[in-house]
Amino acid sequence: MFKTYEEIRVWREDMIESVSDDHLQLNAFHDQLIHHTFHLAKEKVEREQGPTPAPFAFFLMGSAGRYEQSLWSDQDHGILFDGEEKHQDYFLLLGEEIREGMAIVGYERCEGNVMASNPLWCQPVDIFTRQISEWLREAEWQSLRHFLIFFDSRVLVGESELLLNVKEASFAVIDEEPELLKRLMENVNYVKKGVGVFGQLLPDYSGEKKGHFNLKQTVYFPYINALRILSLFQHVTNSSTISRFGVLRSLYPSLSEYENGFRQFLQQRLELKKDAENYQNVHVVKVEQLSKEEKQQLKKQVKSAQKLYQMAKSIIKEDRT
């Protein structure tokens, strides 16, 4: 269908406005864009290096892994392959081509280098499984941060069971280490305060984003961190926050009200940021430009998200004491 990355970018620019009002349609479109980009990259590498030498899984992480991308997104992806270590060079070349192709299409390179062009995120499945276990047993801040990034992953192209097997192996390690869930919770314990003592939204008071309210840190992160830790606790392999709500609802019926709030937040984020021109601006809104109703909705979301986060902390704490 597409012969160049530039053609995919043009398609993105032509079509994205038509899906920008619906969260699910928008993320289905992102999947299509990345899928087409992946196959162009794979075709190019196969022409130059021959066919893929082993079964593999190309997986997405971050907001793409959670099926929660907004209009703009950066890259977070990796490759697992069921083959020998010598095959890594081939898949790293594929990862580099994917990275460059996605950048042309409109996805910024990940600042933290969480991409399939990085050997850390492009490995044989047996070695990667050991790496995940080591990250968990080390329980260092950066190691646990890497694990949390990985856990929000799903396969876009290739063998889904390769990723599933790694996740299930991680559950076994967590079950053996009673303090791990608590340490993982501590890793994401910082929650940016969003509402002041007088009920006002709290924007940044200095710096480049002065006067802007951070949707990501005050609302979005508390929701996703709460559902992620409960999913780890209950061995839920789903990656999207909405699907995690769906699985966990039967265990924690009170999650239903929070699920509705999260869906409303995703929709409000789209409405507030439909005119965002780049990835840097997609997560912040200028408080003075919000209507009274929009401010009220955001304040309600801040309180709901942070209440859910505290609930998840309590569940983990009670189980571990």
Coordinates of C-alpha atoms in Angstrom, one line a residue:
M1 CA 0.0 0.0 0.0
F2 CA 2.7 2.5 1.0
K3 CA 6.1 2.6 -0.6
T4 CA 7.8 5.2 1.6
Y5 CA 7.6 6.5 5.2
E6 CA 6.8 9.9 3.8
E7 CA 3.7 8.5 2.2
I8 CA 2.6 7.2 5.6
R9 CA 3.3 10.6 7.2
V10 CA 1.0 12.3 4.6
W11 CA -1.7 9.8 5.3
R12 CA -1.3 10.5 9.0
E13 CA -1.6 14.3 8.4
D14 CA -4.7 13.8 6.1
M15 CA -6.6 11.4 8.4
I16 CA -5.8 12.1 12.0
E17 CA -8.2 14.9 12.4
S18 CA -11.1 12.6 11.4
V19 CA -10.3 10.2 14.3
S20 CA -9.2 12.8 16.9
D21 CA -12.6 13.0 18.6
D22 CA -12.7 9.3 19.6
H23 CA -10.1 7.7 21.9
L24 CA -10.5 4.2 20.5
Q25 CA -10.6 5.2 16.8
L26 CA -7.5 7.4 17.4
N27 CA -5.5 4.5 18.9
A28 CA -6.6 2.1 16.2
F29 CA -5.3 4.6 13.7
H30 CA -2.0 4.9 15.6
D31 CA -1.7 1.1 15.4
Q32 CA -2.3 1.2 11.6
L33 CA 0.4 3.9 11.2
I34 CA 3.0 1.9 13.2
H35 CA 2.0 -1.4 11.6
H36 CA 2.6 0.0 8.1
T37 CA 5.8 1.6 9.2
F38 CA 7.0 -1.7 10.7
H39 CA 6.4 -3.6 7.5
L40 CA 8.2 -1.0 5.4
A41 CA 11.2 -1.3 7.7
K42 CA 11.1 -5.1 7.7
E43 CA 10.9 -5.2 3.9
K44 CA 13.9 -2.8 3.6
V45 CA 16.0 -4.9 6.1
E46 CA 15.0 -8.2 4.4
R47 CA 16.1 -6.8 1.0
E48 CA 19.5 -5.9 2.4
Q49 CA 20.1 -8.7 5.0
G50 CA 17.8 -11.6 4.1
P51 CA 14.7 -12.9 5.9
T52 CA 14.2 -12.6 9.7
P53 CA 16.4 -15.4 11.2
A54 CA 14.0 -16.3 14.0
P55 CA 10.4 -16.0 15.2
F56 CA 9.9 -12.6 16.9
A57 CA 7.6 -10.2 18.6
F58 CA 7.6 -6.5 17.9
F59 CA 6.0 -4.9 21.0
L60 CA 4.8 -1.5 22.1
M61 CA 5.3 0.1 25.5
G62 CA 4.3 3.4 27.1
S63 CA 1.1 5.1 26.0
A64 CA 1.1 3.0 22.8
G65 CA 1.4 -0.2 24.9
R66 CA -1.5 0.9 27.0
Y67 CA -3.5 1.8 23.8
E68 CA -3.8 5.4 25.3
Q69 CA -2.0 7.6 22.8
S70 CA -3.2 11.1 22.3
L71 CA -2.8 13.0 19.0
W72 CA 1.0 13.1 19.4
S73 CA 3.2 10.4 20.9
D74 CA 6.9 9.4 21.2
Q75 CA 8.3 6.0 20.5
D76 CA 8.4 3.2 23.0
H77 CA 9.0 -0.3 21.5
G78 CA 11.1 -3.4 21.6
I79 CA 11.8 -6.7 19.9
L80 CA 11.9 -10.2 21.4
F81 CA 13.1 -13.1 19.3
D82 CA 13.1 -16.9 19.8
G83 CA 16.6 -17.5 18.5
E84 CA 20.3 -17.4 19.2
E85 CA 22.2 -14.4 20.6
K86 CA 24.0 -14.1 17.3
H87 CA 20.7 -13.0 15.7
Q88 CA 20.6 -9.9 17.8
D89 CA 22.6 -7.9 15.2
Y90 CA 19.9 -8.5 12.6
F91 CA 17.0 -7.4 14.9
L92 CA 19.0 -4.4 16.1
L93 CA 19.2 -3.3 12.4
L94 CA 15.5 -3.8 12.1
G95 CA 15.0 -1.8 15.3
E96 CA 17.1 1.1 13.9
E97 CA 15.1 1.1 10.7
I98 CA 11.8 1.1 12.7
R99 CA 13.1 4.0 14.8
E100 CA 14.0 6.1 11.8
G101 CA 10.9 5.2 9.9
M102 CA 8.6 6.1 12.9
A103 CA 10.5 9.4 13.3
I104 CA 9.7 10.3 9.7
V105 CA 6.0 9.3 10.1
G106 CA 5.7 11.7 13.1
Y107 CA 6.7 9.8 16.3
E108 CA 9.5 11.4 18.2
R109 CA 12.4 9.2 19.3
C110 CA 12.2 8.3 22.9
E111 CA 14.5 10.5 25.1
G112 CA 15.1 7.5 27.4
N113 CA 16.1 5.3 24.4
V114 CA 13.3 2.8 25.1
M115 CA 13.4 1.5 21.5
A116 CA 14.2 -1.7 19.6
S117 CA 17.4 -0.1 18.4
N118 CA 18.7 -0.3 21.9
P119 CA 20.2 -3.8 22.8
L120 CA 18.5 -3.5 26.2
W121 CA 15.1 -3.7 24.4
C122 CA 16.0 -6.1 21.6
Q123 CA 17.0 -9.5 22.9
P124 CA 16.5 -13.3 22.7
V125 CA 13.5 -14.1 24.8
D126 CA 15.4 -16.4 27.2
I127 CA 18.0 -13.7 27.9
F128 CA 15.3 -11.0 28.3
T129 CA 13.4 -13.2 30.7
R130 CA 16.6 -13.4 32.9
Q131 CA 17.1 -9.7 32.6
I132 CA 13.6 -9.0 33.9
S133 CA 14.2 -11.4 36.8
E134 CA 17.5 -9.6 37.6
W135 CA 15.8 -6.2 37.4
L136 CA 13.2 -7.3 40.0
R137 CA 15.7 -9.0 42.3
E138 CA 18.0 -6.0 42.2
A139 CA 15.1 -3.8 43.1
E140 CA 17.1 -0.7 42.3
W141 CA 15.2 2.4 41.4
Q142 CA 16.2 2.3 37.7
S143 CA 15.8 -1.4 37.4
L144 CA 12.3 -1.2 38.7
R145 CA 11.5 1.7 36.4
H146 CA 12.6 -0.4 33.5
F147 CA 10.4 -3.2 34.6
L148 CA 7.4 -0.9 35.0
I149 CA 7.9 0.4 31.5
F150 CA 8.1 -3.2 30.2
F151 CA 5.0 -4.3 32.0
D152 CA 2.8 -1.9 30.0
S153 CA 3.5 -3.8 26.8
R154 CA 1.6 -5.5 24.0
V155 CA 2.6 -7.2 20.8
L156 CA 1.7 -5.4 17.6
V157 CA 3.4 -7.8 15.1
G158 CA 4.6 -11.3 15.6
E159 CA 4.4 -14.0 18.3
S160 CA 2.3 -12.8 21.3
E161 CA 3.2 -15.8 23.5
L162 CA 6.9 -14.6 23.6
L163 CA 5.8 -11.5 25.5
L164 CA 3.2 -13.3 27.6
N165 CA 5.8 -15.9 28.8
V166 CA 8.1 -13.1 30.0
K167 CA 5.2 -11.4 31.9
E168 CA 4.3 -14.7 33.6
A169 CA 7.9 -15.3 34.6
S170 CA 7.9 -11.9 36.2
F171 CA 4.8 -12.8 38.3
A172 CA 6.8 -15.8 39.7
V173 CA 9.6 -13.6 40.8
I174 CA 7.2 -11.1 42.5
D175 CA 5.5 -14.0 44.3
E176 CA 8.9 -15.1 45.7
E177 CA 9.8 -11.6 46.9
P178 CA 7.1 -10.3 49.3
E179 CA 8.5 -6.7 49.5
L180 CA 8.6 -6.2 45.7
L181 CA 5.2 -4.8 45.2
K182 CA 5.8 -2.3 47.9
R183 CA 9.1 -1.3 46.3
L184 CA 7.4 -1.0 42.9
M185 CA 4.7 1.3 44.4
E186 CA 7.4 3.4 46.0
N187 CA 9.0 3.8 42.6
V188 CA 6.0 5.8 41.3
N189 CA 5.0 7.3 44.7
Y190 CA 5.4 10.9 43.7
V191 CA 2.1 12.4 42.7
K192 CA 2.0 16.0 41.6
K193 CA -0.5 18.0 43.6
G194 CA -3.2 19.3 41.3
V195 CA -5.7 21.1 43.5
G196 CA -4.9 23.7 46.2
V197 CA -6.3 24.2 49.7
F198 CA -8.9 26.6 48.3
G199 CA -10.0 24.2 45.6
Q200 CA -8.1 25.9 42.8
L201 CA -6.1 24.1 40.1
L202 CA -2.4 24.3 40.6
P203 CA -0.4 25.1 37.5
D204 CA 3.4 25.3 37.2
Y205 CA 4.5 28.6 38.7
S206 CA 7.8 29.0 36.9
G207 CA 9.8 27.7 34.0
E208 CA 8.8 27.1 30.4
K209 CA 5.3 25.8 31.3
K210 CA 4.5 28.6 33.7
G211 CA 0.7 28.9 34.0
H212 CA 0.1 25.4 32.5
F213 CA -1.6 22.5 34.3
N214 CA 0.1 19.1 33.8
L215 CA -2.6 16.5 32.9
K216 CA -0.1 13.7 32.8
Q217 CA 1.4 14.0 36.2
T218 CA -1.7 15.1 38.2
V219 CA -4.4 12.9 36.6
Y220 CA -3.1 10.4 34.1
F221 CA -0.2 8.9 36.1
P222 CA -2.1 8.2 39.3
Y223 CA -4.7 6.3 37.3
I224 CA -2.3 4.2 35.3
N225 CA 0.0 3.5 38.3
A226 CA -2.8 2.3 40.5
L227 CA -4.1 -0.1 37.9
R228 CA -0.6 -1.3 37.0
I229 CA 0.2 -2.2 40.6
L230 CA -3.1 -4.0 41.1
S231 CA -2.5 -5.9 37.9
L232 CA 0.9 -7.0 39.1
F233 CA -0.7 -8.0 42.4
Q234 CA -3.4 -10.1 40.7
H235 CA -1.3 -11.4 37.8
V236 CA -3.2 -9.6 35.1
T237 CA -1.2 -9.5 31.8
N238 CA -3.4 -6.9 30.0
S239 CA -1.6 -3.7 29.1
S240 CA -4.3 -1.1 28.7
T241 CA -5.7 0.7 31.8
I242 CA -9.3 0.2 30.5
S243 CA -8.8 -3.6 30.0
R244 CA -7.2 -3.8 33.4
F245 CA -10.2 -2.1 34.9
G246 CA -12.3 -4.7 33.1
V247 CA -10.4 -7.7 34.6
L248 CA -10.0 -6.3 38.1
R249 CA -13.6 -5.0 38.5
S250 CA -14.8 -8.3 39.7
L251 CA -12.2 -8.4 42.5
Y252 CA -12.7 -4.7 43.5
P253 CA -16.3 -3.6 42.6
S254 CA -15.6 0.0 43.7
L255 CA -13.3 0.3 40.6
S256 CA -16.3 0.8 38.4
E257 CA -16.8 4.5 39.4
Y258 CA -13.1 5.1 38.8
E259 CA -13.2 3.4 35.4
N260 CA -16.0 5.8 34.3
G261 CA -13.9 8.7 35.5
F262 CA -10.8 7.4 33.6
R263 CA -12.8 7.1 30.4
Q264 CA -14.1 10.6 30.8
F265 CA -10.6 11.9 31.4
L266 CA -9.3 10.3 28.2
Q267 CA -12.1 12.0 26.3
Q268 CA -11.6 15.3 28.0
R269 CA -7.8 15.1 27.2
L270 CA -8.6 14.7 23.5
E271 CA -11.0 17.7 23.6
L272 CA -8.6 20.0 25.4
K273 CA -5.6 19.1 23.3
K274 CA -7.2 18.7 19.8
D275 CA -5.1 21.6 18.6
A276 CA -1.8 20.5 20.1
E277 CA 0.9 21.0 17.5
N278 CA 3.6 18.7 19.0
Y279 CA 4.3 16.0 21.6
Q280 CA 5.7 18.6 24.1
N281 CA 2.3 20.4 24.4
V282 CA 0.0 17.4 24.4
H283 CA 0.0 16.9 28.2
V284 CA -0.4 20.5 29.4
V285 CA -3.2 23.0 29.4
K286 CA -3.2 26.7 30.1
V287 CA -5.4 27.2 33.2
E288 CA -6.5 30.7 32.2
Q289 CA -7.9 29.4 28.9
L290 CA -10.1 26.8 30.6
S291 CA -13.8 27.4 31.0
K292 CA -15.4 27.2 34.4
E293 CA -16.9 23.8 33.5
E294 CA -13.6 22.4 32.3
K295 CA -11.9 23.5 35.5
Q296 CA -14.6 21.7 37.5
Q297 CA -14.2 18.6 35.5
L298 CA -10.4 18.6 35.9
K299 CA -10.6 19.1 39.7
K300 CA -13.0 16.2 39.9
Q301 CA -10.6 14.1 37.9
V302 CA -7.6 15.0 40.1
K303 CA -9.4 14.0 43.2
S304 CA -10.7 10.8 41.7
A305 CA -7.3 9.7 40.3
Q306 CA -5.5 10.4 43.5
K307 CA -8.1 8.7 45.6
L308 CA -7.8 5.6 43.4
Y309 CA -4.0 5.7 43.8
Q310 CA -4.3 5.8 47.6
M311 CA -6.8 2.9 47.5
A312 CA -4.3 0.8 45.5
K313 CA -1.5 1.6 48.0
S314 CA -3.8 0.5 50.8
I315 CA -4.6 -2.8 49.2
I316 CA -0.9 -3.6 48.6
K317 CA 0.1 -2.4 52.1
E318 CA -2.7 -4.5 53.8
D319 CA -1.7 -7.6 51.9
R320 CA 2.0 -7.2 52.8
T321 CA 1.5 -6.6 56.5

